[in-house]
Structures are given as C-alpha cells and as structure tokens.
C-alpha cells in the first residue's frame, strides 16, 4: 500500500460540503450535491484557489527502526468487512512515502502533533533522542507541537532539542560534531513559565509559499503534569487547549493569517481499530469519542483543521465546529506507521481555507517501498554507537510476551514486570516489598520471540528490554495502608480515569475482581482484594513497590502518593534485567504469564 501523489490516490476520502457529508473514494462512489464534474464544490474558482497538501503524523516516540511485533502493525478493513494486519513503520519507509506523496504538489507542508521524542527505543533513547531529531530534519518536518513526552527530561532538555548543543552530562556523542537541534519549530502555546507567564517556546508558526499563508498553533494536553514526572514539568504551567488556541487564532488573524491549523497533542477513541474505517458513519464524527471531540466542538470556527495525537489511534473525522460547520480532525496512529494526507483548498482572495473542499485520508507506511538511503545511513551510524550496549543478552523467553500489543486490562508483560519488581525489592535491605504495581502506560512495547538481529530467537537483549521500559524510573518502596491501596485501585476506574480506565499491573499473589458492569469506584469489588489469599486489611500497613512516577501520584493516582517511609531502589530497567538474568536461560526460558490475577466482569 504505497504512497502516491494526490492525483492518483485510491485511499478513502472524506469530503465535507455545505449541504452535508459524503464518503468518497473506494468506499462510496458519489459526488456531493453542488459539486462540479471534477468533484470540486460550487464556488470553487480555478486560478483563485490553490490546493495545499498537509502531510501529518504524530507520536513517533523515536521509533526510527521498524517497530517489532504488534507495535509495528496496522489493521486494514476490506470492503466486505474482513480485516488484515499490515506490517508498517520505520523511518526509512516513512521518508520514502512522504517524499513520494510530495511529488507533483508544489504547495506541501509537513506537520506533527507531538511526542516525536520520549519513551523511545534504545537507539534513540540512549542518545537523548538526538538521532530522532536528526531524522525529522531529514524528513523535512516543517512544524510540530510538543507532546507530554517532550517534557520527560524537563524544559531545559526540550530547549536543547530545539536549539542544539551537546548534552550537559553525556556530552557530544560523535567526535567533532555538535548536535544542531531541530530545523523545525516546536510549538508550545499553552506551556508557560510560571514566573513570567510567557510560552517556553514559540506558540505559533506561519508557513508561507508564494503568497499562501497558513498559521499553525501547537499545544499539548492540559493534563500533561498528571502524566509526566514532577521534575519534568517543574516551574511550568499548562493552560486550557481551547482557550489557548482561541487566543492565538486572534493573534494570527491580526497578522492577516486566516487559514489556521491546530496541532493538538490530545486525542480520541475511534469506534474501530481499523485505520481506514468510516469515522463519519452514521453521521459526522459519530465514530469517535474522547477529549478531542469536546475540544473540536468548542474551538474557534476560524481554525480550519485539527491534527491530533496522544491516544495512538487512527482516525479521519469531520466534527462540527461551534457554528455547525464540519471540520476535519485527524490522527495517524503512532510510531510512524501511518501518515495523513489532507488537501486544504486556499482562496487567495479571502486568504482562507474553503472548508467545503477539505479532503483527508490516512495512508499506511508500508514496507514494500524502497528504503530511503539517507535514513538507512543514519540508523547504521547510530546503531554502531549503541551496539555494545544494545546487543547484550539479558534473558530468554519461550514465546511472545505481549504488553503494548495486548488489549486486555491485565497484560502478560505487566505480570512479568511486576514480578520482577517484587523479586528485586522484597529483600528487607531492598525495601521489603509485599506488592508491586506498574502503570500500563509505562509498558511501551512487547517482548518478541523472533530475533531482531543476530542474537537468536527467544533472546531478550538490553535494547529490547529498554524499548519496553525506556524511562529509567527509579523504583520506590513505600508504606500504604490497606485503605490507601484500595483507594488506589478505585482510582483506576474513577476520577480522571473513569472515562478511560488505567488498570494497574499487579504482582503475583495480589488478586481482586474488577466489575465493569458497575460505574466509577464501585467497579473495584473491595472484599475481593486479597494478598496471598488473605483479604486486605484497611487498617494494616503494606510495603508496596512502584516506579517513582506512580509513587508521585502520576496517571491520576493521588492515593499512591500518600506512601510513607520511602526507600529508593534501583531503576525499573535494572530491576527487570536482573530478574531476566536470574530467572531464565537458553534451556529454561520464561514462558508468558497467565495474566489471571485480575478477574474482570464485563
């Protein structure tokens, strides 16, 4: 499924007209009411208008090499309703697809909606994501919003990503070379310095080509402090997405820029996992829910399109703006597996987008295209630097152990990680842990049985373990009362997590029932919560191991931040690797855990 210039594209199209919405292309062969014989709406003026190609993607997370296992697949839905999984992703292929798509499009701009870096595989993460910024420069990325993961290492490191310079402790990684920084602007309109009240990076960017001007406003989700370590957002304030974009929309209008695209690192939950499903069935935007829908419905009608991210989902939807006019909202999954191709028809007289002409479609970054030679060279260069660490064997597995690739609340890899944490922190001098908890969002990949290099099938390398847990969070062991522990479980499915539950992974011996037929905190069946078969005593104190992010109340778990008598242990990655080494061998590999600790009632 290769990328092709716009005139030959066979992918799905969404065409919004003043009279209504029609799905066109392979799914429906029809022209909207009032259109001419070329599919352009009535009022389209050849010569006065120009088609601008907007290519976009989101949540790359430093995945320069093709993602392994389920992390490197997208689901395609056929006309008869059947589906197939397609291998996708890898910056060598992404570069080829984007470069091919640009051919024949003199007005082409490429934008991203955040999380380009952070939570990256070892090849990029080991070098503080300098390889990814270099790759994005080669991709000719024009602009990106920041995402929450751009703050993993704090505002100063984000500024270095933008402006360049060697790492303050790691130094320069290649002799004679200084990291140049991003050639594209990172936009952070709603991220301000608490003391000055000013944005820490540019709030907007004006793209211009032969008199055509389009303004881009970039924001991350207001809730970023809840999902990033406290140190990463220290001294920063995160504003409301709608209020911020509306503010800078007016600024751009005063500058004579009336065509505006919002890059928003916040997303939605589509009704289907297929990247090419009809998001506008039965009506406009009916196939998507979640925070981005509320944002889209409230955002200033002067904004012509929304490029979104964060939820790692794929969708191309038209959501009505406050005036009731349909407006495109897109997301291209994650890890460079898809890109979105949107056509914005620009009216030179009004300087605005003819909204009724906006078309958009997601395209697979398939691996049946030639690799981009410059990206291959980049990967080989950085892999050579990383190889002594990345290829070191850590342990052995007998089959795939799914984490990110599992759709169940309890994930086999989550069980393995928490068991490793419990084992490493149970000794009295290591913290005396009785229970270990892991946030699901911290599990970034799967452990794949098939060899990724020359290590052999079933071998887990340091690089693969790093890809699973790339944050290097320090482990904490704290005292929590039974009541606090139960409150933490209830916060999985209530409060800020009620609409989109975040189910903690739990260590062996800790069991309970989750009744999803109930609502809110009641979903946790309190009298089912047990440790080694004994009911949890609300008044008793338990030693609980978790990473520093969870121990700080991250991901909407304030109850877990109430822990006392904290002991700081080794990093989560070191604990995991030590467990693999001690509990597996070539002749006795680790089998996938049964994932039977949480009983789920649906």
XYZ file of C-alpha atoms in Angstrom:
602
model
C 0.000 0.000 0.000
C 2.349 2.665 -1.211
C 2.016 6.408 -1.057
C 1.174 8.089 -4.354
C 0.703 11.684 -5.482
C -2.689 13.156 -4.772
C -3.987 12.813 -8.317
C -3.559 9.005 -8.169
C -4.595 8.359 -4.588
C -7.028 5.464 -4.137
C -7.362 5.816 -0.366
C -10.523 6.798 1.404
C -11.597 10.412 1.138
C -13.780 12.420 3.416
C -15.385 15.362 1.632
C -17.321 17.880 3.689
C -19.832 20.009 1.821
C -22.109 22.805 2.878
C -25.043 20.550 2.064
C -23.753 17.624 4.085
C -21.061 14.969 4.228
C -20.263 12.247 1.731
C -17.688 9.490 1.974
C -15.999 9.079 -1.365
C -13.274 7.010 -3.000
C -13.178 3.237 -2.641
C -15.985 3.201 -0.094
C -18.617 5.331 -1.864
C -18.535 6.486 -5.482
C -20.584 9.672 -5.355
C -20.194 13.412 -5.725
C -21.637 15.830 -3.141
C -24.579 17.989 -4.042
C -23.474 21.205 -5.718
C -20.167 19.819 -6.975
C -18.828 20.212 -10.472
C -17.696 17.279 -12.624
C -14.219 17.306 -11.031
C -15.625 16.876 -7.538
C -14.943 20.487 -6.571
C -17.810 22.240 -4.761
C -19.801 25.018 -6.343
C -17.975 28.280 -5.762
C -14.553 26.799 -6.456
C -12.623 29.291 -8.596
C -9.766 27.859 -10.701
C -6.813 30.233 -10.567
C -8.060 31.973 -7.443
C -7.651 28.865 -5.311
C -4.670 26.614 -4.745
C -4.555 23.175 -3.157
C -2.169 22.906 -0.221
C -1.048 19.422 0.745
C -0.790 18.914 4.519
C 1.126 15.753 5.450
C 0.983 14.910 9.136
C 1.810 12.288 11.713
C 2.079 12.004 15.491
C 3.534 10.014 18.396
C 6.674 8.801 16.640
C 8.417 8.224 20.006
C 11.819 7.823 18.415
C 10.842 4.676 16.511
C 13.390 5.022 13.735
C 13.704 1.300 13.073
C 10.552 -0.639 12.121
C 8.648 -1.360 15.355
C 8.580 -5.045 16.303
C 5.567 -7.281 16.931
C 2.110 -5.774 17.250
C 3.639 -2.319 17.732
C 4.548 -2.440 14.029
C 1.152 -3.393 12.621
C -1.967 -1.583 11.452
C -5.388 -3.069 10.782
C -6.908 -2.637 7.320
C -10.638 -3.169 6.831
C -11.751 -4.557 3.473
C -14.999 -3.673 1.749
C -16.541 -6.999 2.814
C -15.865 -6.226 6.492
C -12.913 -8.593 6.896
C -9.646 -7.232 8.243
C -5.962 -7.892 7.805
C -2.857 -6.766 9.678
C -0.187 -4.950 7.703
C 3.414 -4.523 8.807
C 4.139 -0.810 8.927
C 6.528 1.828 10.165
C 10.232 2.570 10.145
C 11.683 5.959 9.277
C 13.415 4.560 6.163
C 9.954 3.795 4.769
C 8.272 6.876 6.208
C 10.794 9.068 4.375
C 10.117 7.302 1.074
C 6.345 7.539 1.488
C 6.403 11.233 2.374
C 8.811 12.112 -0.418
C 6.689 10.204 -2.922
C 3.496 11.846 -1.671
C 5.011 15.316 -2.149
C 5.725 14.727 -5.829
C 3.545 16.922 -8.007
C 2.467 19.053 -5.040
C 4.275 22.410 -5.112
C 2.375 23.559 -2.032
C 3.207 20.876 0.534
C 3.713 21.312 4.275
C 4.535 18.582 6.820
C 3.389 18.869 10.433
C 3.325 16.722 13.567
C 1.196 16.630 16.708
C 3.763 15.898 19.407
C 5.567 13.035 21.148
C 8.174 12.881 18.419
C 10.660 12.032 21.164
C 10.500 10.413 24.592
C 9.701 6.807 25.521
C 11.989 5.909 22.615
C 13.733 2.651 21.771
C 17.337 2.398 22.850
C 18.931 3.511 19.586
C 17.408 6.967 20.046
C 16.792 6.995 23.802
C 20.389 6.145 24.673
C 21.470 9.369 22.962
C 18.701 11.560 24.415
C 16.784 11.425 21.138
C 19.334 13.299 19.077
C 19.016 10.612 16.350
C 15.276 11.252 16.075
C 15.640 14.999 15.740
C 18.254 14.407 13.055
C 15.846 12.074 11.233
C 12.977 14.581 11.465
C 15.237 17.237 9.969
C 15.956 14.904 7.052
C 12.221 14.232 6.702
C 11.761 17.988 6.144
C 9.296 18.306 9.003
C 8.080 21.912 8.937
C 6.495 22.215 12.381
C 5.405 20.173 15.419
C 3.525 20.768 18.615
C 5.075 19.496 21.811
C 3.549 16.452 23.472
C 3.755 15.300 27.073
C 6.806 13.137 26.341
C 8.772 16.129 25.113
C 8.903 17.000 28.834
C 10.274 13.662 30.051
C 13.680 15.246 30.657
C 12.419 18.718 31.524
C 12.146 22.111 29.848
C 15.902 22.706 29.604
C 16.438 19.491 27.659
C 13.470 20.340 25.413
C 15.107 23.708 24.723
C 18.303 21.849 23.752
C 16.285 19.694 21.362
C 15.096 22.911 19.713
C 18.279 24.965 19.813
C 21.051 22.361 19.773
C 24.200 21.868 21.840
C 25.825 18.877 23.484
C 24.133 17.072 26.366
C 25.075 18.585 29.760
C 26.326 15.263 31.148
C 26.556 12.944 28.140
C 28.456 15.465 26.098
C 28.797 15.173 22.312
C 28.263 11.640 21.061
C 30.210 11.881 17.820
C 33.712 13.276 17.661
C 33.863 16.670 16.012
C 30.073 17.048 15.873
C 27.809 19.287 17.923
C 24.101 18.496 17.974
C 22.478 21.218 15.800
C 18.935 20.973 17.176
C 15.656 20.878 15.283
C 15.331 22.669 11.960
C 11.594 22.899 12.595
C 9.870 24.912 15.344
C 8.448 23.073 18.326
C 5.243 24.884 19.327
C 4.133 25.121 22.962
C 1.395 27.751 23.043
C -0.186 26.510 26.273
C 3.045 25.814 28.176
C 4.189 28.880 30.067
C 6.847 29.757 32.606
C 5.154 30.052 35.998
C 7.145 33.176 36.854
C 6.951 35.102 33.589
C 3.692 33.764 32.170
C 5.299 33.544 28.728
C 5.318 30.453 26.490
C 8.552 28.493 26.842
C 8.713 28.005 23.056
C 7.021 29.630 20.073
C 3.214 29.462 20.318
C 2.593 29.539 16.559
C 4.290 29.277 13.189
C 3.313 30.842 9.856
C 4.067 28.695 6.816
C 4.303 30.679 3.606
C 4.719 29.663 -0.023
C 4.249 32.052 -2.979
C 1.823 34.261 -1.091
C -0.086 31.382 0.532
C -0.032 31.687 4.318
C -1.177 29.073 6.826
C -0.813 29.508 10.575
C -0.085 26.584 12.882
C -0.820 26.722 16.619
C 0.647 23.939 18.754
C -0.476 22.752 22.183
C -0.089 19.705 24.391
C -2.829 18.359 26.610
C -3.619 20.469 29.673
C -3.241 17.339 31.819
C 0.448 16.873 30.960
C 1.563 17.352 34.616
C -0.530 14.307 35.580
C 1.360 12.003 33.224
C 4.919 13.320 33.453
C 7.273 13.230 36.425
C 7.078 16.300 38.656
C 10.686 17.149 37.845
C 9.923 17.197 34.125
C 7.271 19.936 34.456
C 8.780 21.863 37.363
C 8.217 25.604 37.022
C 5.757 25.202 34.150
C 2.049 25.895 33.772
C -0.156 24.078 31.257
C -3.173 26.001 30.007
C -6.541 25.033 28.599
C -6.244 23.859 24.993
C -9.329 25.661 23.664
C -8.657 28.963 25.426
C -5.043 28.962 24.250
C -5.790 28.146 20.613
C -8.577 30.739 20.528
C -6.159 33.335 21.908
C -3.538 32.731 19.230
C -6.137 32.392 16.494
C -6.962 36.037 17.136
C -3.256 36.909 17.116
C -2.849 35.264 13.720
C -5.951 36.985 12.368
C -4.499 40.358 13.388
C -1.413 39.408 11.366
C -3.595 38.765 8.339
C -3.430 34.967 8.609
C -6.910 33.498 8.232
C -6.029 29.889 7.362
C -5.233 28.098 10.606
C -4.385 24.524 11.594
C -4.269 23.438 15.243
C -1.670 20.830 16.215
C -3.066 19.302 19.396
C -1.396 16.603 21.442
C -4.699 15.265 22.702
C -6.850 12.698 21.006
C -9.857 10.498 20.839
C -11.018 6.904 20.882
C -12.292 5.671 17.498
C -15.055 3.096 17.263
C -12.839 0.762 15.231
C -9.197 -0.252 15.345
C -9.040 -0.214 11.525
C -7.186 2.823 10.258
C -9.474 3.167 7.219
C -12.910 2.760 8.782
C -15.630 5.344 8.155
C -15.438 7.670 11.147
C -18.397 9.678 9.878
C -20.966 6.886 9.978
C -23.830 7.164 10.558
C -23.210 10.915 10.956
C -20.348 13.413 11.106
C -17.901 12.437 13.851
C -20.129 9.650 15.197
C -17.221 7.190 15.037
C -15.075 8.921 17.613
C -15.307 9.872 21.289
C -12.934 11.272 23.864
C -11.334 14.604 24.843
C -10.551 15.771 21.314
C -14.252 15.753 20.406
C -15.056 18.286 23.125
C -12.097 20.398 22.035
C -13.164 20.289 18.393
C -16.744 21.276 19.196
C -15.625 24.312 21.214
C -12.679 25.556 19.174
C -12.936 28.840 17.250
C -14.555 28.231 13.825
C -11.681 30.185 12.240
C -9.488 27.097 12.835
C -9.756 25.052 9.645
C -8.384 21.643 10.675
C -7.144 19.763 13.736
C -4.139 17.429 13.639
C -4.210 15.435 16.862
C -2.366 12.691 18.747
C -1.644 11.235 22.195
C -4.077 8.304 22.110
C -2.067 6.447 19.417
C -5.230 5.906 17.395
C -6.042 6.339 13.706
C -8.992 8.409 12.525
C -10.099 10.895 9.902
C -13.327 12.507 11.075
C -15.392 15.615 10.479
C -16.577 17.091 13.770
C -18.873 20.133 13.600
C -17.359 23.377 14.914
C -19.375 25.745 17.185
C -21.098 27.215 14.106
C -22.167 23.741 12.974
C -19.786 23.680 10.028
C -17.902 20.385 9.510
C -14.189 20.477 10.326
C -11.506 17.834 9.755
C -9.979 16.094 12.797
C -7.204 13.582 12.117
C -4.710 11.297 13.837
C -2.177 8.903 12.298
C -1.824 6.171 14.933
C 1.754 6.092 16.300
C 5.359 5.027 15.745
C 5.367 6.253 12.131
C 3.009 3.505 10.912
C 0.684 5.928 9.139
C 0.711 9.429 7.759
C -2.267 11.630 6.960
C -2.606 13.420 3.617
C -5.006 16.361 3.824
C -5.849 18.744 0.983
C -6.616 22.301 2.066
C -8.050 24.486 -0.700
C -6.742 28.010 -0.146
C -8.589 31.016 -1.545
C -6.084 33.724 -2.475
C -8.713 36.468 -2.325
C -10.135 35.675 1.104
C -6.825 34.203 2.375
C -8.884 31.462 3.975
C -9.430 27.736 3.511
C -12.506 26.759 1.508
C -13.695 24.408 4.233
C -16.147 22.617 1.942
C -13.180 21.385 -0.104
C -11.114 19.832 2.671
C -10.202 16.202 1.922
C -8.187 13.834 4.098
C -7.071 10.209 4.257
C -4.696 8.087 6.311
C -2.074 6.082 4.420
C -0.075 3.084 5.581
C 3.706 3.440 5.827
C 4.066 0.012 4.250
C 7.395 -1.729 3.954
C 7.041 -2.582 0.271
C 8.709 0.670 -0.770
C 12.457 1.207 -1.242
C 14.243 2.329 1.901
C 15.463 5.922 1.967
C 19.248 5.632 1.738
C 19.948 8.653 3.933
C 17.797 7.185 6.727
C 19.484 3.801 6.405
C 22.835 5.528 6.791
C 21.588 7.437 9.837
C 20.315 4.265 11.523
C 23.507 2.349 10.795
C 25.629 5.168 12.196
C 23.751 5.428 15.487
C 23.343 1.660 15.790
C 27.118 1.292 15.586
C 27.457 3.626 18.569
C 24.713 1.818 20.503
C 25.645 -1.766 19.582
C 27.974 -2.590 22.511
C 25.097 -1.939 24.911
C 22.051 -2.712 22.790
C 23.053 -6.241 21.728
C 23.960 -7.520 25.177
C 21.738 -10.544 26.065
C 19.657 -10.142 29.217
C 17.454 -13.247 29.297
C 15.348 -15.738 27.391
C 11.642 -16.165 26.604
C 9.773 -19.117 25.062
C 7.178 -17.070 23.134
C 5.961 -13.523 22.594
C 5.068 -11.789 25.860
C 2.661 -9.009 24.979
C 2.492 -5.671 26.722
C 1.549 -2.813 24.420
C 0.138 -5.351 21.993
C -2.356 -6.774 24.495
C -5.852 -5.302 24.563
C -6.710 -6.908 27.921
C -6.649 -4.956 31.159
C -4.101 -7.356 32.627
C -1.168 -7.860 30.291
C 1.244 -10.812 30.362
C 4.202 -8.455 30.206
C 2.693 -6.400 33.023
C 2.711 -9.525 35.202
C 6.331 -10.228 34.309
C 7.418 -6.656 35.078
C 5.661 -6.525 38.454
C 7.010 -9.954 39.408
C 10.488 -8.657 38.607
C 9.905 -5.598 40.765
C 8.589 -7.674 43.643
C 11.511 -10.081 43.465
C 14.056 -7.293 43.340
C 12.580 -5.223 46.145
C 11.257 -7.915 48.511
C 14.528 -8.426 50.466
C 14.494 -6.446 53.734
C 17.534 -4.415 52.736
C 15.940 -3.586 49.359
C 12.646 -2.311 50.761
C 10.720 -5.342 51.998
C 8.094 -5.116 49.244
C 4.991 -7.297 49.542
C 3.200 -5.987 46.445
C 4.356 -4.366 43.202
C 2.270 -2.108 40.951
C 3.004 -0.918 37.406
C 1.245 1.735 35.316
C 0.135 0.282 31.955
C 1.295 3.331 30.001
C 4.849 2.683 31.141
C 4.940 -0.579 29.173
C 5.962 0.699 25.765
C 6.277 -2.465 23.674
C 6.141 -6.285 23.656
C 8.883 -8.821 24.199
C 9.048 -10.577 20.839
C 10.345 -14.144 20.469
C 11.625 -13.696 16.920
C 15.176 -12.349 16.805
C 15.508 -8.650 15.941
C 19.143 -9.094 14.927
C 21.843 -11.731 15.225
C 21.080 -12.615 18.849
C 18.841 -15.603 18.044
C 15.156 -16.347 18.636
C 13.979 -16.060 22.222
C 16.910 -13.922 23.359
C 15.987 -10.672 25.117
C 18.671 -8.050 24.505
C 19.326 -4.920 26.536
C 17.964 -2.857 23.647
C 14.703 -4.830 23.623
C 14.292 -4.540 27.386
C 14.998 -0.810 27.132
C 12.304 -0.437 24.482
C 9.806 -1.963 26.935
C 10.814 0.349 29.811
C 12.659 3.366 28.398
C 12.035 5.909 31.152
C 14.663 4.679 33.631
C 12.332 5.472 36.530
C 13.797 4.772 39.942
C 11.921 2.180 41.967
C 10.294 3.249 45.240
C 9.027 1.107 48.115
C 6.545 2.819 50.457
C 4.137 2.068 53.269
C 0.490 2.209 52.193
C -2.442 1.301 54.381
C -4.925 -1.196 53.049
C -7.413 1.653 52.711
C -4.951 3.693 50.646
C -4.155 0.683 48.484
C -7.851 0.040 47.798
C -8.353 3.752 47.071
C -5.543 3.490 44.518
C -7.276 0.571 42.833
C -10.515 2.540 42.741
C -8.742 5.466 41.078
C -8.049 3.171 38.120
C -11.700 3.479 37.147
C -12.858 6.737 38.741
C -11.909 10.394 38.867
C -9.720 11.395 35.938
C -9.527 7.733 34.850
C -13.249 6.968 34.823
C -13.789 7.632 31.115
C -10.611 5.810 30.084
C -9.557 3.336 32.812
C -5.869 2.870 33.589
C -5.625 -0.616 35.036
C -2.507 -1.147 37.135
C -0.491 -4.295 36.576
C -0.062 -6.297 39.788
C 2.491 -8.777 41.124
C 1.841 -12.443 41.910
C -0.206 -13.147 44.999
C -2.222 -9.928 44.673
C -5.716 -10.575 43.306
C -9.078 -8.843 43.001
C -12.231 -8.585 40.868
C -12.990 -5.697 38.537
C -16.706 -5.484 37.755
C -17.060 -3.306 34.665
C -20.854 -3.597 34.727
C -20.756 -1.121 37.617
C -19.723 2.540 37.470
C -16.863 4.545 38.983
C -15.051 3.348 42.078
C -17.684 0.648 42.638
C -16.111 -1.297 39.791
C -13.453 -2.498 42.240
C -15.044 -5.241 44.344
C -13.492 -4.301 47.682
C -13.970 -7.596 49.522
C -12.252 -9.424 46.641
C -8.923 -7.606 47.121
C -6.516 -10.148 48.595
C -2.805 -10.732 49.156
C -1.790 -14.386 49.068
C -5.413 -15.367 49.651
C -5.917 -13.096 52.677
C -8.285 -10.112 52.463
C -6.561 -6.732 52.510
C -6.973 -5.112 55.944
C -7.831 -1.397 55.533
C -6.046 -0.557 58.795
C -2.916 -2.599 58.158
C 0.241 -1.213 56.517
C 1.736 -2.869 53.419
C 5.062 -2.336 51.688
C 4.343 -1.511 48.044
C 6.890 -1.241 45.225
C 6.282 1.004 42.211
C 8.207 3.351 39.986
C 8.770 6.953 41.044
C 6.161 8.212 38.575
C 3.378 6.215 40.231
C 4.742 6.917 43.710
C 4.359 10.607 42.900
C 0.666 10.152 42.089
C 1.129 10.153 38.300
C -1.568 8.944 35.894
C -4.349 10.030 38.244
C -3.343 8.004 41.346
C -3.126 10.521 44.211
C -3.712 7.752 46.776
C -0.384 6.161 45.830
C 1.404 9.444 46.584
C 0.404 9.126 50.253
C 3.043 6.476 50.914
C 5.356 6.782 53.925
C 8.838 5.511 54.770
C 10.032 5.645 51.189
C 13.064 3.665 50.121
C 14.561 4.431 46.699
C 15.911 1.407 44.897
C 17.474 0.638 41.524
C 15.916 1.744 38.231
C 12.950 -0.164 36.820
C 15.087 -1.285 33.882
C 17.904 -2.566 36.088
C 15.422 -4.487 38.233
C 13.805 -6.001 35.133
C 17.108 -7.036 33.565
C 18.344 -8.554 36.834
C 15.188 -10.664 37.032
C 15.563 -11.884 33.437
C 19.165 -12.879 34.106
C 18.370 -14.693 37.350
C 15.221 -16.489 36.195
C 15.838 -17.574 32.608
C 18.368 -19.414 30.493
C 18.585 -20.802 26.977
C 17.430 -24.196 28.295
C 14.815 -22.759 30.665
C 13.264 -19.644 29.082
C 10.470 -17.648 30.705
C 7.008 -18.552 29.427
C 4.279 -15.888 29.029
C 2.481 -15.403 32.374
C -1.170 -16.476 32.500
C -2.454 -12.974 33.325
C -5.040 -14.352 35.761
C -4.644 -12.034 38.765
C -7.428 -9.606 37.928
C -10.854 -11.159 37.378
C -12.787 -8.934 35.006
C -16.586 -8.989 34.846
C -17.973 -7.384 31.667
